[in-house]
XYZ file of C-alpha atoms in Angstrom:
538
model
C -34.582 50.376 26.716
C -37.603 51.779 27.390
C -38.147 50.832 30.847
C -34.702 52.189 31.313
C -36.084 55.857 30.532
C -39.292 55.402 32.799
C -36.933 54.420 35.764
C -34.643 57.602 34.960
C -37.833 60.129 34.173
C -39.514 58.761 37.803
C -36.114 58.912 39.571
C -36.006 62.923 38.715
C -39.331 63.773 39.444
C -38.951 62.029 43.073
C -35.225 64.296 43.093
C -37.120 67.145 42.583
C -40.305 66.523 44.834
C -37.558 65.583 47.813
C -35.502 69.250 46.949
C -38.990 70.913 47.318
C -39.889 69.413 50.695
C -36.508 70.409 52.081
C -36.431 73.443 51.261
C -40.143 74.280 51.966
C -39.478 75.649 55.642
C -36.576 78.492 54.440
C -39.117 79.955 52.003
C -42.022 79.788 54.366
C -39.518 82.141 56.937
C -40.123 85.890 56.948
C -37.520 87.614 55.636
C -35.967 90.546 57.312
C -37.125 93.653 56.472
C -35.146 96.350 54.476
C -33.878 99.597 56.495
C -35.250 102.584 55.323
C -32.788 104.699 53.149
C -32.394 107.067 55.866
C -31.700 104.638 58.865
C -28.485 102.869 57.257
C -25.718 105.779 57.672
C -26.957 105.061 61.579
C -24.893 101.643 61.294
C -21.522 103.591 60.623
C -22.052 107.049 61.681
C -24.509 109.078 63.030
C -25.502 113.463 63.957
C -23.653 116.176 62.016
C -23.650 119.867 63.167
C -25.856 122.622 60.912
C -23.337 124.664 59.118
C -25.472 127.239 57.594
C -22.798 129.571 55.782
C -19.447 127.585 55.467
C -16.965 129.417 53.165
C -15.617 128.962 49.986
C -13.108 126.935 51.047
C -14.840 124.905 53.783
C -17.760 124.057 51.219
C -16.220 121.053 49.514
C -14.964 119.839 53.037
C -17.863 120.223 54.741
C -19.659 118.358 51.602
C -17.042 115.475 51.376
C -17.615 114.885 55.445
C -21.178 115.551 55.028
C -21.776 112.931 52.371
C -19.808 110.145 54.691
C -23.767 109.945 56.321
C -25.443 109.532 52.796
C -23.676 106.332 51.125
C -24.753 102.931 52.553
C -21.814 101.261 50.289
C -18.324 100.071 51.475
C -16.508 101.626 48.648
C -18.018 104.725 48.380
C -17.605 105.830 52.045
C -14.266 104.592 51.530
C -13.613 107.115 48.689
C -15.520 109.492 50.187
C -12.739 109.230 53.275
C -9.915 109.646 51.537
C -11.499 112.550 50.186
C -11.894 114.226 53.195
C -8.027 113.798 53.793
C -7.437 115.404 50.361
C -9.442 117.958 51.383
C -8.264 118.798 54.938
C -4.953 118.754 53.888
C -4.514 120.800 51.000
C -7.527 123.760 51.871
C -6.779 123.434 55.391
C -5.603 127.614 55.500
C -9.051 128.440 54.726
C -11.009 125.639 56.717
C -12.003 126.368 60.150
C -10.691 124.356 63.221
C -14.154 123.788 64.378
C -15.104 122.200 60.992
C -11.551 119.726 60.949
C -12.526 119.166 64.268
C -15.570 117.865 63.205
C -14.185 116.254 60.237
C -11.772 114.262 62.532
C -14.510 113.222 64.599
C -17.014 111.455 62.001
C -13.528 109.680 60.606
C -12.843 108.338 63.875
C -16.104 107.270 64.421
C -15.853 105.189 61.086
C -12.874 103.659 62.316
C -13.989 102.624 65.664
C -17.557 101.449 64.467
C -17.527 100.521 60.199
C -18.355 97.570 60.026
C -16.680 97.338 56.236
C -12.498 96.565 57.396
C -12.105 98.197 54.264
C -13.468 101.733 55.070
C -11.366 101.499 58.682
C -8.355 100.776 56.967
C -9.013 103.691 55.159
C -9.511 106.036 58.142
C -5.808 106.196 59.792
C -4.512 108.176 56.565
C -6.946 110.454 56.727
C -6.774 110.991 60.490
C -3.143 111.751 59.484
C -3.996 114.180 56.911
C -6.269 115.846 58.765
C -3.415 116.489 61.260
C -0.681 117.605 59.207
C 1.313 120.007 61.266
C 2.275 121.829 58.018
C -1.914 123.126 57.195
C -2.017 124.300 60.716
C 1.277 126.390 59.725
C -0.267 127.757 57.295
C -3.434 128.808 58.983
C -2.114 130.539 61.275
C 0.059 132.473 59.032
C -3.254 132.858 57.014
C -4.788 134.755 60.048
C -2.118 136.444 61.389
C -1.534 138.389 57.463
C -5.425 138.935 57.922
C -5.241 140.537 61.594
C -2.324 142.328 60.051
C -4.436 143.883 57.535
C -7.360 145.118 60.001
C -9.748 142.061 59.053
C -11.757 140.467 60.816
C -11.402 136.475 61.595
C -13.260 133.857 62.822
C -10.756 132.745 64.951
C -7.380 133.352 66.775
C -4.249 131.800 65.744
C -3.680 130.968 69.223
C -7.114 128.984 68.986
C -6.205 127.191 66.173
C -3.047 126.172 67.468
C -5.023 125.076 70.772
C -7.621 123.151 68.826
C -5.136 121.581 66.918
C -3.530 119.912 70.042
C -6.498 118.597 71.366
C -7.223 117.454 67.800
C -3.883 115.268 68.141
C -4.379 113.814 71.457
C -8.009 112.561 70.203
C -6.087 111.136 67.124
C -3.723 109.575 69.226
C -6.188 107.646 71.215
C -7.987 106.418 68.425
C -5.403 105.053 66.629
C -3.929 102.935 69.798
C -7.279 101.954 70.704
C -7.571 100.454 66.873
C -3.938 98.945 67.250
C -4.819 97.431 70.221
C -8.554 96.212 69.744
C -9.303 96.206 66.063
C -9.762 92.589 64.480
C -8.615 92.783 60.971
C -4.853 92.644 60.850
C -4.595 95.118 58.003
C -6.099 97.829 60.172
C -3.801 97.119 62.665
C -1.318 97.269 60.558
C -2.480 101.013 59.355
C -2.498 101.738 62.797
C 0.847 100.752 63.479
C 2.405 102.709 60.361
C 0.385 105.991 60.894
C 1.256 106.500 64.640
C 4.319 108.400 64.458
C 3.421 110.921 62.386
C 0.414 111.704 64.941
C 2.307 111.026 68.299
C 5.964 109.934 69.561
C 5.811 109.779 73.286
C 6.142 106.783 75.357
C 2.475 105.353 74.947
C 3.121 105.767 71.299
C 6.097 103.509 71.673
C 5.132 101.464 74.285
C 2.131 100.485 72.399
C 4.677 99.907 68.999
C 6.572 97.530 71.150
C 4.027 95.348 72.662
C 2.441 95.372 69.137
C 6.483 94.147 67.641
C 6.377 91.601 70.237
C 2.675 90.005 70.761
C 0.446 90.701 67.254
C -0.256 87.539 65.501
C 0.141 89.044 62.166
C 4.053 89.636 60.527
C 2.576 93.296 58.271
C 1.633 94.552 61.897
C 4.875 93.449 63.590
C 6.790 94.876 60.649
C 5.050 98.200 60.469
C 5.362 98.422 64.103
C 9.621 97.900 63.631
C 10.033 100.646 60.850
C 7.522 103.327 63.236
C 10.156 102.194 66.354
C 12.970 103.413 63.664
C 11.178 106.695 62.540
C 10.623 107.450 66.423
C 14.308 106.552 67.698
C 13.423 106.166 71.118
C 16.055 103.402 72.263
C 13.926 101.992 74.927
C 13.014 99.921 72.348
C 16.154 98.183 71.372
C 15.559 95.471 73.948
C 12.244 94.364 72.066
C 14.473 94.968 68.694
C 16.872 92.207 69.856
C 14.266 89.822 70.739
C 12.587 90.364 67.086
C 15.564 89.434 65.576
C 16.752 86.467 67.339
C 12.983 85.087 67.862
C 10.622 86.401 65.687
C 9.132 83.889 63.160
C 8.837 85.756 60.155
C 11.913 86.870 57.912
C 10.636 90.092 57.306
C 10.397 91.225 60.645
C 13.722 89.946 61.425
C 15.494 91.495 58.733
C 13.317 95.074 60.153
C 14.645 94.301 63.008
C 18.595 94.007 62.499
C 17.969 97.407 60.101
C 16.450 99.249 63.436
C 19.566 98.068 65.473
C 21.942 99.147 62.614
C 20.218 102.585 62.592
C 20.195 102.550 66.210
C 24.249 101.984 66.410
C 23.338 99.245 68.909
C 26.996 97.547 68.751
C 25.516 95.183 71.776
C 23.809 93.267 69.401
C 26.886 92.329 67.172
C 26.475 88.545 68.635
C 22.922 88.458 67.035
C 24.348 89.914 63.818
C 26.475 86.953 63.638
C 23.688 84.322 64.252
C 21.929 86.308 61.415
C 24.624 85.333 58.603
C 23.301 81.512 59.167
C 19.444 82.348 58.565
C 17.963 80.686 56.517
C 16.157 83.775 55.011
C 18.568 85.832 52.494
C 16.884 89.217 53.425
C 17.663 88.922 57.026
C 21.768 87.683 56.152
C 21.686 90.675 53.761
C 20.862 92.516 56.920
C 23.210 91.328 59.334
C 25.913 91.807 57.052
C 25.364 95.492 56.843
C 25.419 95.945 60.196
C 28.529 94.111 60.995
C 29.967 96.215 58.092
C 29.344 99.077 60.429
C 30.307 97.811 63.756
C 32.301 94.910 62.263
C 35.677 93.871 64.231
C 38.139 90.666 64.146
C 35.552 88.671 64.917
C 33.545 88.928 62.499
C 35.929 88.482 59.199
C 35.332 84.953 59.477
C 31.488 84.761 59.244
C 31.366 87.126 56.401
C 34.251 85.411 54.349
C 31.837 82.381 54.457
C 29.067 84.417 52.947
C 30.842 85.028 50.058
C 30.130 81.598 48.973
C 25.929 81.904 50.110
C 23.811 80.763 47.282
C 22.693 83.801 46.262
C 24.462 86.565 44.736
C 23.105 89.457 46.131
C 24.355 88.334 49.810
C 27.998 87.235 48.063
C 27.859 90.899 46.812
C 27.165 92.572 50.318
C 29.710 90.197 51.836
C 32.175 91.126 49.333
C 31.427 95.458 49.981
C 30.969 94.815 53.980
C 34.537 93.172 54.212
C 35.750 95.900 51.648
C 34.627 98.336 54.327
C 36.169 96.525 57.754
C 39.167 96.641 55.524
C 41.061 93.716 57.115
C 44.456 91.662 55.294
C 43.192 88.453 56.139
C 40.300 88.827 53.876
C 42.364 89.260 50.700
C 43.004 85.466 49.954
C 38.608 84.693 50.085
C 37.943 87.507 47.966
C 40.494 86.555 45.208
C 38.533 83.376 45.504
C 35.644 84.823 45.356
C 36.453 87.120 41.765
C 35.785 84.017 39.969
C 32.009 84.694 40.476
C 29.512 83.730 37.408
C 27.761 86.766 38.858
C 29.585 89.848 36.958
C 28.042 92.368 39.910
C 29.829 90.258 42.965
C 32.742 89.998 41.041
C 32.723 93.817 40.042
C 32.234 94.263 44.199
C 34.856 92.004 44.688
C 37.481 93.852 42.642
C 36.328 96.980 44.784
C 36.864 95.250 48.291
C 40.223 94.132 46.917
C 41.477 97.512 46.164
C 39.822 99.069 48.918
C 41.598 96.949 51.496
C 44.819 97.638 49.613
C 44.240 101.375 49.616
C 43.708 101.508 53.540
C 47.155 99.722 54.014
C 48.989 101.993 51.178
C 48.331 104.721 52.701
C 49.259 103.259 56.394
C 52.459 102.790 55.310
C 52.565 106.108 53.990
C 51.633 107.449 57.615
C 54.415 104.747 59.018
C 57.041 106.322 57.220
C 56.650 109.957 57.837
C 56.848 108.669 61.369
C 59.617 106.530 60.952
C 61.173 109.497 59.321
C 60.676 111.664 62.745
C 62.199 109.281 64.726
C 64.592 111.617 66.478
C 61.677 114.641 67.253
C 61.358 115.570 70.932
C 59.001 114.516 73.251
C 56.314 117.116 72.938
C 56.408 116.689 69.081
C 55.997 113.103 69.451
C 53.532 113.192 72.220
C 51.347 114.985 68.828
C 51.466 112.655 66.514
C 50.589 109.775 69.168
C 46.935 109.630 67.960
C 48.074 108.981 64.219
C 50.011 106.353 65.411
C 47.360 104.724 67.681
C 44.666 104.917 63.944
C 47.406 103.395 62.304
C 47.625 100.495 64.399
C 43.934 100.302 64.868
C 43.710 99.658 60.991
C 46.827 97.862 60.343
C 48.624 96.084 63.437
C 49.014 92.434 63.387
C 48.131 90.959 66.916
C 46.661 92.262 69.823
C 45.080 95.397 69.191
C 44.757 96.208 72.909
C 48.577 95.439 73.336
C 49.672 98.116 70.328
C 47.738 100.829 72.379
C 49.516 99.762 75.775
C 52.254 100.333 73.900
C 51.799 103.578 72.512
C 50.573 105.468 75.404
C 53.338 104.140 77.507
C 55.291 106.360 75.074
C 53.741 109.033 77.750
C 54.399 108.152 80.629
C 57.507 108.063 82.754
C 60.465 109.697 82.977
C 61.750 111.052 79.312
C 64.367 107.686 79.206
C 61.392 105.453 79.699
C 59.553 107.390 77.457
C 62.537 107.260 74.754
C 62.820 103.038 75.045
C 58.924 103.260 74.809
C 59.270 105.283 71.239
C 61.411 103.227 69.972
C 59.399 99.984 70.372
C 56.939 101.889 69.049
C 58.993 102.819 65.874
C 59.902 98.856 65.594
C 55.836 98.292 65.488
C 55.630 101.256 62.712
C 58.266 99.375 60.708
C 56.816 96.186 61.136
C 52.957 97.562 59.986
C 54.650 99.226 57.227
C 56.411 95.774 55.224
C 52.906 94.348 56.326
C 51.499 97.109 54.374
C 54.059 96.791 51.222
C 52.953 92.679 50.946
C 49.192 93.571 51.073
C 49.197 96.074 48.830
C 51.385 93.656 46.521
C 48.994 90.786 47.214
C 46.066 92.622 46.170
C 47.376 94.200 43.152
C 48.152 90.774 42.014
C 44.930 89.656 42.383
C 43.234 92.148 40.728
C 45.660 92.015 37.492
C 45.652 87.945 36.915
C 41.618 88.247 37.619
C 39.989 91.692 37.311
C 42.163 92.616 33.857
C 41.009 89.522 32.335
C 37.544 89.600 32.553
C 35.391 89.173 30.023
C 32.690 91.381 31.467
C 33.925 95.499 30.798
C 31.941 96.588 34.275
C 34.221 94.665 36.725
C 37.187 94.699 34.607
C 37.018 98.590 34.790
C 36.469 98.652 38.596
C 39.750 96.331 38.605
C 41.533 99.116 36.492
C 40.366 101.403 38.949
C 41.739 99.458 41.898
C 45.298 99.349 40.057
C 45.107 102.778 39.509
C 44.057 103.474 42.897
C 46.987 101.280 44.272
C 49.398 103.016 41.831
C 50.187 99.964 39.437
C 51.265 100.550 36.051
C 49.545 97.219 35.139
C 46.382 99.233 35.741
C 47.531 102.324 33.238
C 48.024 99.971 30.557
C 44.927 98.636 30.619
C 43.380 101.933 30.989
C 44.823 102.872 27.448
C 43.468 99.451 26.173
C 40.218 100.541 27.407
C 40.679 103.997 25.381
C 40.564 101.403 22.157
C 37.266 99.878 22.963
C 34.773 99.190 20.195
C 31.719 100.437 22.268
C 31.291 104.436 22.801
C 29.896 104.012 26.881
C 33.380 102.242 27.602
C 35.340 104.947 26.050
C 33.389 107.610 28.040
C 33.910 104.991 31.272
C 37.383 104.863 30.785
C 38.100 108.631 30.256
C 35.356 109.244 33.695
C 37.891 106.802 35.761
C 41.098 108.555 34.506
C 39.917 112.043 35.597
C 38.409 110.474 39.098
C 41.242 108.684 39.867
C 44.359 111.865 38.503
C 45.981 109.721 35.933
C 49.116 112.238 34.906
C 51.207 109.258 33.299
C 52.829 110.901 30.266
C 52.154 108.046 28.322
C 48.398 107.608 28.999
C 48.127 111.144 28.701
C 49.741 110.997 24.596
C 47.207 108.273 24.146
C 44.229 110.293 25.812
C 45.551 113.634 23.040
C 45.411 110.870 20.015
C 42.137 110.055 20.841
C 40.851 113.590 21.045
C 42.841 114.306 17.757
C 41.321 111.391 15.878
C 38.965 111.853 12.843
C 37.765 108.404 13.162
C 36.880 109.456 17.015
C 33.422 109.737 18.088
C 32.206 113.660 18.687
C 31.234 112.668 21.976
C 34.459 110.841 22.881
C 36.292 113.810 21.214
C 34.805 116.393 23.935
C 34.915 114.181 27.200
C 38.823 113.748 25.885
C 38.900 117.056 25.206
C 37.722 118.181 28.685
C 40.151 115.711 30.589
C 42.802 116.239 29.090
C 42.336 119.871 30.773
C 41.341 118.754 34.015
C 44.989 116.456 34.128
C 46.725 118.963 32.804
C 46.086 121.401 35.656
């Protein structure tokens, strides 16, 4: 045992003698020597004009930007940049241009030379700030309400307005320069966000685009996507497209197809398409917004199959985008589709139902006023051609492009030609019109056997609201039930929906007066009954 110990005791001691050997040379090196407190603002910044009398205003400015040369820490000159922002941007009426001027410089020169990432990600904020179109507004109102008043001013408001220019093109530079050059990604990506508040001309956005389609980091590419949507320049809607269809990263993708939406770019509706089969909800969610917007034929397909994606906030938007194309065909996957263990798809759901319903009611309102004009003359009819041609763009089963044939040959001819053209017109009306009577019918049904029964009170109530919107009296009796609710909010919900939607039926109206009548009624209940019962009653 004791021999044991001696081993152990002499195999530390020859541990420690080896550590000391090794490390002998590093000790015996001469260590660099420290800069002298007054040197180290020369890594970062350097010179600073004498200001002997700044103003009242300028003083804390001029001392923010001043101190920038004092603080060898990271942090401080970044808080001591964002400062000067503050500053410039709030005092700027009573701050000389000469003195921004110079503020703007000694920023830039921190974010072309810090060698902290932190303190140049700072700097394109500031640089913003410090070129706020608004302070140089105000200045020169400032001095003109001084000349005005026979005072004297340091400077003209045309000078100011001068300065200010030149103060944006130097801006401008910087800022590409960074976006281009700059190492650190989250500078870059500064950069890229900042620009078009500064500049939108076509360096701006040419430098946006090649940033989109060449930086290696997704923030950057992203930033660079929403600035291409604040500037609206199309030229970039080709580099939009190829984000979209071939960038890497979700988030820029789904940027991408919002830009395009924003940008009405119908040419991309293909890509919109491919988008519904990503593999990334946020771009789908994306795609199917657009394609709500320039949605056609097409495209009721792909969306019906999103309403059974995985998650429930795509089912939702697939449910509210075909609600807004507004197509028959659609009716039988969303009555699928009301089923949903999600209570907010099936509430959107119950809303696409009725609002397909609603656009086909009131075509075959519009088909039989014209059906009723059937024996008008030709200069009356040649009017109400353009209702006609909506009507079949919403409603006609078919060709679309053969319906409009149709119609305009109702023009054209001599007035016999034109007469056998009306009336094969008339036939289509008719036709669009029992197509109209079954959908409405089909979606009604739907929304009683699944909306009415549900055991959630937000979708149920947006199924009432579809009945009442497609004039079913299955939707007024449920409206009453609603009336008889435990909870106080689904009174009040039921009582909002009959004013919105003009319920007049005598019988819903007696139950609405009972209500307001009743002592056991809630005082709240009491006045929103109160108040629409006189709104119906009008």
């Amino acid at each position: 045992m004791l021999r044991a110990q001696r081993v152990a005791v002499l195999y530390s001691v020859f541990c420690i003698l080896y550590s000391v050997l090794i490390c002998l040379p590093a000790f015996a090196q001469e260590k660099p020597a420290k800069k002298p407190p007054g040197k180290q603002e020369e890594d970062h910044i350097h010179g600073h004009p004498e200001w002997k009398h700044p103003n009242k205003a300028e003083k804390p400015f001029f001392k923010s930007v001043d101190d920038l040369r004092k603080f060898g820490e990271p942090h401080m000159r970044r808080s001591h940049i964002s400062l000067v922002g503050n500053l410039g941007k709030g005092k700027r009426q009573g701050i000389r241009s000469e003195l921004m001027s110079f503020g703007l410089d000694k920023v830039i020169l921190h974010l072309q030379g810090d060698h902290d990432f932190g303190v140049r990600r700072a700097c394109p904020e500031t640089i913003t700030k410090l070129c706020d179109k608004k302070g140089v507004d105000e200045r020169v109102k400032y001095l003109k309400e001084k000349i005005e008043a026979g005072e004297k001013v340091v400077e003209t408001p045309d000078k100011v307005v001068k300065a200010f220019q030149e103060q944006l093109d130097k801006a401008r530079k910087a800022l590409l320069k960074a976006l281009k050059e700059d190492k650190k990604n989250e500078v870059r990506e500064q950069c890229a966000g900042f620009l078009p508040h500064i500049a939108r001309d076509k360096k701006v956005v040419d430098a946006l685009t090649n940033a989109l389609l060449s930086d290696g980091w997704s923030m950057v590419r992203e930033m660079a996507v929403n600035s291409l949507m604040i500037i609206e320049d199309r030229s970039s809607i080709e580099a939009l497209r190829k984000a979209l269809e071939k960038d890497t990263h979700s988030t820029v993708r789904a940027a991408a197809a919002k830009a395009l939406l924003k940008f009405g770019d119908k040419g991309a509706a293909k890509l919109f398409k491919e988008g519904l089969k990503d593999g990334w909800s946020n771009v789908r969610l994306e795609c199917i917004r657009a394609l709500a917007q320039f949605g056609t034929k097409d495209t009721i397909k792909p969306l019906m199959e999103r309403l059974s994606d995985k998650k429930d906030i795509v089912r939702e938007e697939a449910a509210i985008a075909l609600g807004s194309i507004g197509d028959a065909s659609a009716l039988p996957a969303l009555g699928k589709t009301s089923s949903d263990e999600y209570e907010t798809v099936r509430e959107s759901v119950y809303k696409a139902i009725a609002g397909v319903a609603k656009r086909y009611k009131s075509g075959a309102r519009l088909a039989a006023t014209m059906l009723a004009d059937q024996k008008v003359d030709d200069k009356t009819f040649n009017a109400k051609i353009p209702g006609i041609a909506n009507l079949i763009n919403l409603l006609a089963a078919g060709d679309i492009a053969d319906a409009k044939k149709l119609l305009s040959s109702c023009q054209e001819g001599s007035t016999d030609n034109r007469m056998a053209a009306r009336k094969e017109a008339y036939k289509l009306v008719a036709a669009i019109a029992e197509r109209a009577k079954s959908t409405t019918r089909q979606a009604a049904d739907i929304l009683a056997r699944k909306g009415l029964p549900d055991a959630v009170f937000n979708p149920r109530i947006m199924a009432i609201r579809g009945l009442l919107q497609l004039a079913d009296k299955r939707g007024v009796e449920a409206l009453m039930g609603a009336l008889k609710e435990k909870y106080i909010f689904r009174k009040l919900s039921a009582i909002r929906v009959a004013v919105e939607e003009k319920v007049k039926d005598p019988v819903f109206l007696k139950a609405l007066t009972e209500l307001a009548k009743s002592g056991k009624t809630e005082p709240m209940v009491k006045k929103k009954a109160n108040e629409a019962l006189a709104a119906l009653e009008k």
